Amino acid sequence: MSDTTQILNANFTPRIFSGIQPSGNLTLGNYLGALKRFAQKQDEGIETIYCLVDMHAITVWQDPDALRRQTREAAAAFIASGVDPAKSILFNQSQVSAHAELAWLLNCVARLGWMNRMTQFKDKAGKNAEKASLGLYAYPALMAADILTYHTTMVPVGEDQKQHVELTRDIAAKFNHDYGVEFFPAPEPLIDGPATRVMSLRDGSKKMSKSDPSDASRINLTDDADTIAKKFRKARTDAEPLPETIEGLSERPEARNLVNIYAALSEQTSAQVVTEFAGKGFGDFKPALADLAVAKLAPISDEMKRLMSDVTEIDRILGKGADRAEAIARPVVEKTYDIMGMVRSR
Ligand code: TYM
């Protein structure tokens, strides 16, 4: 953390915010890079706010019924992964209008040059960027609003979201500078643990993603034990045994990925895992990984199923979370309007 960040953030109560798009099945990447860590952060004495970002999801087409189901299922995944609605604020973004309102205000602060550098837009829009929605392009400013409307100081995310959190810092700094205030903090991305970038099981150069057309490329949190075991058995690897030290994995992305997953699931470092399996082939390692993954993930998918049998309870939790979120976000948006010169007379 730089000195100026430290000085600025000292004026703000530490607060954690993060979000996940309910745009499809959540994956092992979402679990290890985000959900599992969200649950751990609840017990560090810092307020934690977690959001199902349904307004981000619609930046690409979502079938309305599917979006409703996926939002509830993602809420179930949070709870089943250990996010406790009594300890954390858990809600869906569209129920707190402060996000959309602040996003507009920040759209007017963010610069086109900054948005043009966002690699996720380039990846998602692909060659046909003319046909992408305006929302997909503006999405990082909405994400900045999500974070800043809670005066968030820390954002636990996977590696792929780092650039968006850095943009959030740039937007906050420009706002503070342009209006001569120290109103927004400079949120820090928290990217830690052995699985900050879980890769596809079919291609070690691609991120594991809910939008990959190949289901075999990912473990879904809803996969049953047989499917999980089969996907790991078929995961692409090389023919070499596991090396003696972690450096031996530097040119072996698929092997490195499986080791990182094992490490994250077993609460070890990747170096410890390599030491344990040194000299063993994938014939030994993959079944061990599959057993570990089933032991850790099957209870989560079972609990998700149980929670999904009563969506009124899930909706109640999200509604209550939204009320609590609103109580924090509303005054921040009101103050932002005021700073920017909007008349507030009711
Ligand atoms: P999303 O929905 O793509 O992913 C949610 C979280 O999961 C992490 N993640 C991964 N981590 C490791 N390996 C992977 N293969 C992997 N895939 C996904 C992501 O890094 C993320 O932490 N723009 C965000 C959602 C968002 C948000 C926010 C996050 C909206 N507003 C405010 C933080 C704060 C996104 O699309 O994440």
Coordinates of N, CA and C in Angstrom, one line a residue, residues 73-203:
E73 N -29.9 -19.0 -7.0 CA -28.9 -20.1 -6.8 C -27.6 -19.6 -6.4
A74 N -27.2 -18.4 -6.9 CA -25.9 -17.8 -6.5 C -26.0 -17.5 -5.0
A75 N -27.1 -16.9 -4.6 CA -27.3 -16.6 -3.2 C -27.1 -17.9 -2.3
A76 N -27.7 -19.0 -2.8 CA -27.6 -20.3 -2.1 C -26.1 -20.7 -2.1
A77 N -25.4 -20.4 -3.2 CA -24.0 -20.8 -3.2 C -23.2 -20.0 -2.2
F78 N -23.5 -18.7 -2.0 CA -22.8 -17.9 -1.0 C -23.1 -18.6 0.4
I79 N -24.3 -18.8 0.7 CA -24.7 -19.3 2.0 C -24.1 -20.7 2.3
A80 N -24.2 -21.5 1.2 CA -23.6 -22.9 1.4 C -22.1 -22.9 1.5
S81 N -21.5 -21.8 1.0 CA -20.0 -21.7 1.1 C -19.6 -21.1 2.4
G82 N -20.5 -20.7 3.2 CA -20.2 -20.2 4.6 C -20.4 -18.8 4.8
V83 N -20.9 -18.1 3.8 CA -21.3 -16.6 4.0 C -22.6 -16.6 4.8
D84 N -22.5 -16.0 6.0 CA -23.6 -16.1 6.9 C -24.3 -14.7 6.9
P85 N -25.6 -14.8 6.5 CA -26.3 -13.5 6.3 C -26.5 -12.7 7.7
A86 N -26.2 -13.4 8.8 CA -26.2 -12.7 10.0 C -24.9 -11.9 10.3
K87 N -23.8 -12.4 9.7 CA -22.5 -11.8 9.8 C -22.2 -10.8 8.7
S88 N -22.7 -11.1 7.5 CA -22.4 -10.3 6.3 C -23.7 -9.8 5.8
I89 N -23.6 -8.7 5.0 CA -24.7 -8.2 4.3 C -24.7 -8.9 3.0
L90 N -25.8 -9.6 2.6 CA -25.9 -10.3 1.4 C -27.1 -9.9 0.6
F91 N -27.0 -9.4 -0.6 CA -28.1 -8.9 -1.3 C -27.8 -8.9 -2.8
N92 N -28.9 -8.6 -3.6 CA -28.7 -8.4 -5.0 C -28.8 -7.0 -5.4
Q93 N -27.9 -6.6 -6.3 CA -27.5 -5.2 -6.6 C -28.8 -4.4 -7.0
S94 N -29.7 -5.0 -7.8 CA -30.8 -4.2 -8.4 C -31.7 -3.7 -7.3
Q95 N -31.7 -4.3 -6.1 CA -32.6 -3.9 -5.1 C -32.1 -2.6 -4.3
V96 N -30.9 -2.2 -4.6 CA -30.3 -1.0 -4.0 C -30.0 0.0 -5.1
S97 N -30.9 1.0 -5.3 CA -30.8 1.8 -6.5 C -29.5 2.7 -6.4
A98 N -28.9 2.9 -5.2 CA -27.7 3.7 -5.1 C -26.6 3.3 -6.1
H99 N -26.6 2.0 -6.4 CA -25.5 1.5 -7.3 C -25.7 2.1 -8.7
A100 N -26.9 2.1 -9.2 CA -27.2 2.7 -10.6 C -27.0 4.2 -10.5
E101 N -27.4 4.8 -9.5 CA -27.3 6.3 -9.4 C -25.8 6.7 -9.3
L102 N -25.1 6.1 -8.5 CA -23.7 6.5 -8.4 C -22.9 6.1 -9.7
A103 N -23.4 5.0 -10.3 CA -22.7 4.6 -11.6 C -22.8 5.8 -12.6
W104 N -24.0 6.4 -12.7 CA -24.1 7.5 -13.6 C -23.2 8.7 -13.3
L105 N -23.2 9.0 -12.0 CA -22.3 10.1 -11.6 C -20.8 9.8 -11.9
L106 N -20.5 8.5 -11.7 CA -19.1 8.1 -12.0 C -18.8 8.0 -13.5
N107 N -19.8 7.7 -14.3 CA -19.7 7.7 -15.7 C -19.1 9.0 -16.2
C108 N -19.5 10.1 -15.4 CA -19.1 11.4 -15.8 C -17.8 11.8 -15.3
V109 N -17.2 10.9 -14.5 CA -15.8 11.1 -14.0 C -14.8 10.3 -14.8
A110 N -15.2 9.0 -15.0 CA -14.3 8.1 -15.8 C -14.0 8.6 -17.2
R111 N -12.8 8.4 -17.7 CA -12.4 8.9 -19.0 C -12.5 7.7 -20.0
L112 N -12.9 8.1 -21.2 CA -13.0 7.1 -22.3 C -11.6 6.3 -22.5
G113 N -10.5 7.1 -22.3 CA -9.2 6.4 -22.5 C -9.0 5.3 -21.5
W114 N -9.5 5.5 -20.3 CA -9.4 4.5 -19.2 C -10.2 3.3 -19.6
M115 N -11.5 3.5 -20.0 CA -12.4 2.4 -20.3 C -11.8 1.6 -21.5
N116 N -11.2 2.3 -22.4 CA -10.7 1.6 -23.6 C -9.5 0.7 -23.3
R117 N -9.0 0.8 -22.1 CA -7.9 -0.1 -21.7 C -8.4 -1.3 -21.0
M118 N -9.6 -1.4 -20.7 CA -10.2 -2.6 -19.9 C -10.1 -3.9 -20.7
T119 N -9.3 -4.8 -20.3 CA -9.0 -6.0 -21.1 C -10.3 -6.9 -21.1
Q120 N -11.1 -6.8 -20.0 CA -12.3 -7.7 -20.0 C -13.3 -7.3 -21.1
F121 N -13.4 -6.0 -21.3 CA -14.3 -5.6 -22.4 C -13.8 -6.1 -23.7
K122 N -12.5 -6.0 -23.9 CA -12.0 -6.5 -25.2 C -12.2 -8.0 -25.4
D123 N -12.0 -8.8 -24.3 CA -12.2 -10.2 -24.3 C -13.7 -10.5 -24.6
K124 N -14.6 -9.9 -23.9 CA -16.0 -10.2 -23.9 C -16.6 -9.7 -25.2
A125 N -16.2 -8.5 -25.7 CA -16.8 -8.0 -26.9 C -16.3 -8.7 -28.1
G126 N -15.1 -9.1 -28.0 CA -14.4 -9.9 -29.1 C -14.3 -9.0 -30.4
K127 N -14.4 -9.7 -31.5 CA -14.1 -8.9 -32.8 C -15.3 -8.0 -33.1
N128 N -16.5 -8.4 -32.5 CA -17.7 -7.7 -32.9 C -18.1 -6.6 -31.9
A129 N -17.2 -5.8 -31.5 CA -17.4 -4.8 -30.5 C -18.6 -3.8 -30.8
E130 N -18.8 -3.6 -32.1 CA -19.9 -2.7 -32.5 C -21.3 -3.2 -32.0
K131 N -21.3 -4.5 -31.8 CA -22.6 -5.1 -31.4 C -22.7 -5.3 -29.9
A132 N -21.7 -5.0 -29.2 CA -21.7 -5.2 -27.7 C -22.7 -4.1 -27.2
S133 N -23.2 -4.3 -26.0 CA -24.1 -3.3 -25.4 C -23.3 -2.2 -24.8
L134 N -23.9 -1.0 -24.7 CA -23.2 0.1 -24.1 C -22.9 -0.2 -22.6
G135 N -23.8 -1.0 -22.0 CA -23.6 -1.4 -20.6 C -22.3 -2.2 -20.4
L136 N -22.0 -3.1 -21.4 CA -20.8 -3.9 -21.3 C -19.6 -3.0 -21.2
Y137 N -19.6 -1.9 -22.0 CA -18.5 -1.0 -22.1 C -18.4 -0.2 -20.8
A138 N -19.6 0.2 -20.3 CA -19.7 1.1 -19.1 C -19.5 0.3 -17.8
Y139 N -19.6 -1.0 -17.9 CA -19.6 -1.9 -16.7 C -18.6 -1.6 -15.7
P140 N -17.3 -1.3 -16.0 CA -16.3 -1.0 -14.9 C -16.7 0.2 -14.1
A141 N -17.4 1.1 -14.6 CA -17.8 2.3 -13.8 C -19.0 1.9 -12.9
L142 N -19.8 1.0 -13.3 CA -20.8 0.4 -12.4 C -20.1 -0.3 -11.2
M143 N -19.1 -1.1 -11.6 CA -18.3 -1.8 -10.5 C -17.7 -0.8 -9.6
A144 N -17.2 0.3 -10.1 CA -16.6 1.3 -9.2 C -17.7 1.9 -8.3
A145 N -18.9 2.0 -8.8 CA -20.0 2.5 -8.0 C -20.3 1.5 -6.9
D146 N -20.3 0.2 -7.2 CA -20.6 -0.8 -6.2 C -19.7 -0.7 -5.1
I147 N -18.4 -0.5 -5.4 CA -17.4 -0.5 -4.4 C -17.4 0.8 -3.6
L148 N -17.5 1.9 -4.3 CA -17.4 3.3 -3.6 C -18.6 3.7 -2.9
T149 N -19.8 3.2 -3.2 CA -21.0 3.6 -2.5 C -21.0 3.1 -1.1
Y150 N -20.1 2.1 -0.8 CA -20.0 1.7 0.6 C -18.7 2.2 1.3
H151 N -18.0 3.2 0.6 CA -16.7 3.6 1.1 C -15.8 2.5 1.4
T152 N -15.9 1.5 0.5 CA -15.1 0.2 0.7 C -13.6 0.5 0.7
T153 N -12.9 -0.2 1.6 CA -11.4 -0.1 1.6 C -10.7 -1.3 1.0
M154 N -11.4 -2.5 1.1 CA -10.8 -3.7 0.6 C -11.8 -4.5 -0.2
V155 N -11.2 -5.1 -1.3 CA -12.1 -5.8 -2.3 C -11.5 -7.1 -2.6
P156 N -11.9 -8.2 -1.9 CA -11.4 -9.5 -2.3 C -11.9 -10.0 -3.6
V157 N -11.0 -10.3 -4.5 CA -11.3 -10.7 -5.9 C -10.3 -11.7 -6.4
G158 N -10.6 -12.3 -7.5 CA -9.6 -13.1 -8.2 C -8.8 -12.2 -9.1
E159 N -7.7 -12.7 -9.6 CA -6.7 -11.9 -10.4 C -7.4 -11.2 -11.5
D160 N -8.4 -11.8 -12.2 CA -9.0 -11.2 -13.4 C -9.7 -9.8 -13.1
Q161 N -10.0 -9.6 -11.8 CA -10.7 -8.3 -11.5 C -9.8 -7.2 -11.0
K162 N -8.5 -7.5 -11.0 CA -7.6 -6.5 -10.5 C -7.6 -5.2 -11.3
Q163 N -7.7 -5.3 -12.6 CA -7.7 -4.0 -13.4 C -8.9 -3.2 -13.1
H164 N -10.1 -3.8 -12.8 CA -11.3 -3.1 -12.5 C -11.2 -2.4 -11.1
V165 N -10.5 -3.0 -10.2 CA -10.4 -2.4 -8.9 C -9.4 -1.2 -9.0
E166 N -8.4 -1.4 -9.8 CA -7.4 -0.3 -10.1 C -8.1 0.9 -10.7
L167 N -9.0 0.6 -11.7 CA -9.8 1.7 -12.3 C -10.6 2.4 -11.3
T168 N -11.2 1.6 -10.4 CA -12.0 2.2 -9.3 C -11.2 3.2 -8.5
R169 N -9.9 2.9 -8.2 CA -9.1 3.8 -7.5 C -8.8 5.1 -8.3
D170 N -8.6 4.9 -9.6 CA -8.4 6.1 -10.5 C -9.6 7.0 -10.5
I171 N -10.8 6.4 -10.6 CA -12.1 7.1 -10.6 C -12.2 7.9 -9.2
A172 N -12.0 7.2 -8.1 CA -12.1 7.8 -6.8 C -11.1 9.0 -6.7
A173 N -9.9 8.8 -7.1 CA -8.9 9.8 -7.0 C -9.2 11.0 -7.9
K174 N -9.8 10.8 -9.1 CA -10.1 11.9 -9.9 C -11.3 12.7 -9.4
F175 N -12.3 11.9 -8.8 CA -13.4 12.6 -8.2 C -12.9 13.5 -7.0
N176 N -12.1 12.9 -6.2 CA -11.6 13.7 -5.0 C -10.8 14.9 -5.5
H177 N -10.0 14.7 -6.5 CA -9.2 15.8 -7.0 C -10.1 16.9 -7.7
D178 N -11.0 16.5 -8.5 CA -11.8 17.4 -9.3 C -12.7 18.3 -8.4
Y179 N -13.2 17.7 -7.3 CA -14.1 18.4 -6.4 C -13.4 18.9 -5.1
G180 N -12.1 18.7 -5.0 CA -11.3 19.2 -3.9 C -11.8 18.6 -2.6
V181 N -12.1 17.3 -2.6 CA -12.5 16.6 -1.4 C -11.7 15.4 -1.1
E182 N -11.9 14.8 0.1 CA -11.3 13.5 0.3 C -12.5 12.6 0.7
F183 N -13.4 12.4 -0.3 CA -14.6 11.8 0.0 C -14.6 10.3 -0.2
F184 N -13.9 9.8 -1.3 CA -13.9 8.4 -1.6 C -12.5 7.8 -1.2
P185 N -12.5 6.6 -0.6 CA -11.2 6.0 -0.2 C -10.6 5.4 -1.5
A186 N -9.4 4.9 -1.4 CA -8.7 4.2 -2.5 C -8.7 2.7 -2.2
P187 N -9.8 2.0 -2.7 CA -9.9 0.6 -2.3 C -8.8 -0.3 -2.8
E188 N -8.4 -1.2 -1.9 CA -7.3 -2.1 -2.3 C -7.9 -3.5 -2.8
P189 N -7.4 -4.0 -3.9 CA -7.8 -5.4 -4.3 C -7.1 -6.3 -3.3
L190 N -7.8 -7.3 -2.8 CA -7.2 -8.4 -2.0 C -7.1 -9.6 -2.8
I191 N -5.9 -10.0 -3.3 CA -5.8 -11.1 -4.2 C -4.8 -12.0 -3.5
D192 N -5.3 -13.1 -2.8 CA -4.3 -13.9 -2.1 C -4.7 -15.4 -2.1
G193 N -3.8 -16.2 -1.7 CA -4.0 -17.6 -1.7 C -3.5 -18.3 -3.0
P194 N -3.5 -19.6 -3.0 CA -2.9 -20.3 -4.2 C -3.8 -20.3 -5.4
A195 N -5.0 -19.9 -5.3 CA -5.9 -20.1 -6.5 C -6.6 -18.7 -6.9
T196 N -5.7 -17.7 -7.1 CA -6.3 -16.4 -7.5 C -6.7 -16.4 -9.0
R197 N -6.2 -17.4 -9.7 CA -6.6 -17.6 -11.2 C -6.6 -19.0 -11.5
V198 N -7.8 -19.6 -11.3 CA -8.0 -21.0 -11.6 C -8.2 -21.2 -13.1
M199 N -7.5 -22.1 -13.7 CA -7.5 -22.2 -15.2 C -8.5 -23.2 -15.7
S200 N -8.9 -23.2 -16.9 CA -9.7 -24.2 -17.6 C -9.1 -25.6 -17.4
L201 N -9.9 -26.6 -17.3 CA -9.4 -27.9 -17.2 C -9.0 -28.5 -18.6
R202 N -9.5 -27.8 -19.6 CA -9.1 -28.2 -21.0 C -8.0 -27.4 -21.6
D203 N -7.7 -26.3 -21.1 CA -6.7 -25.4 -21.7 C -6.0 -24.5 -20.6

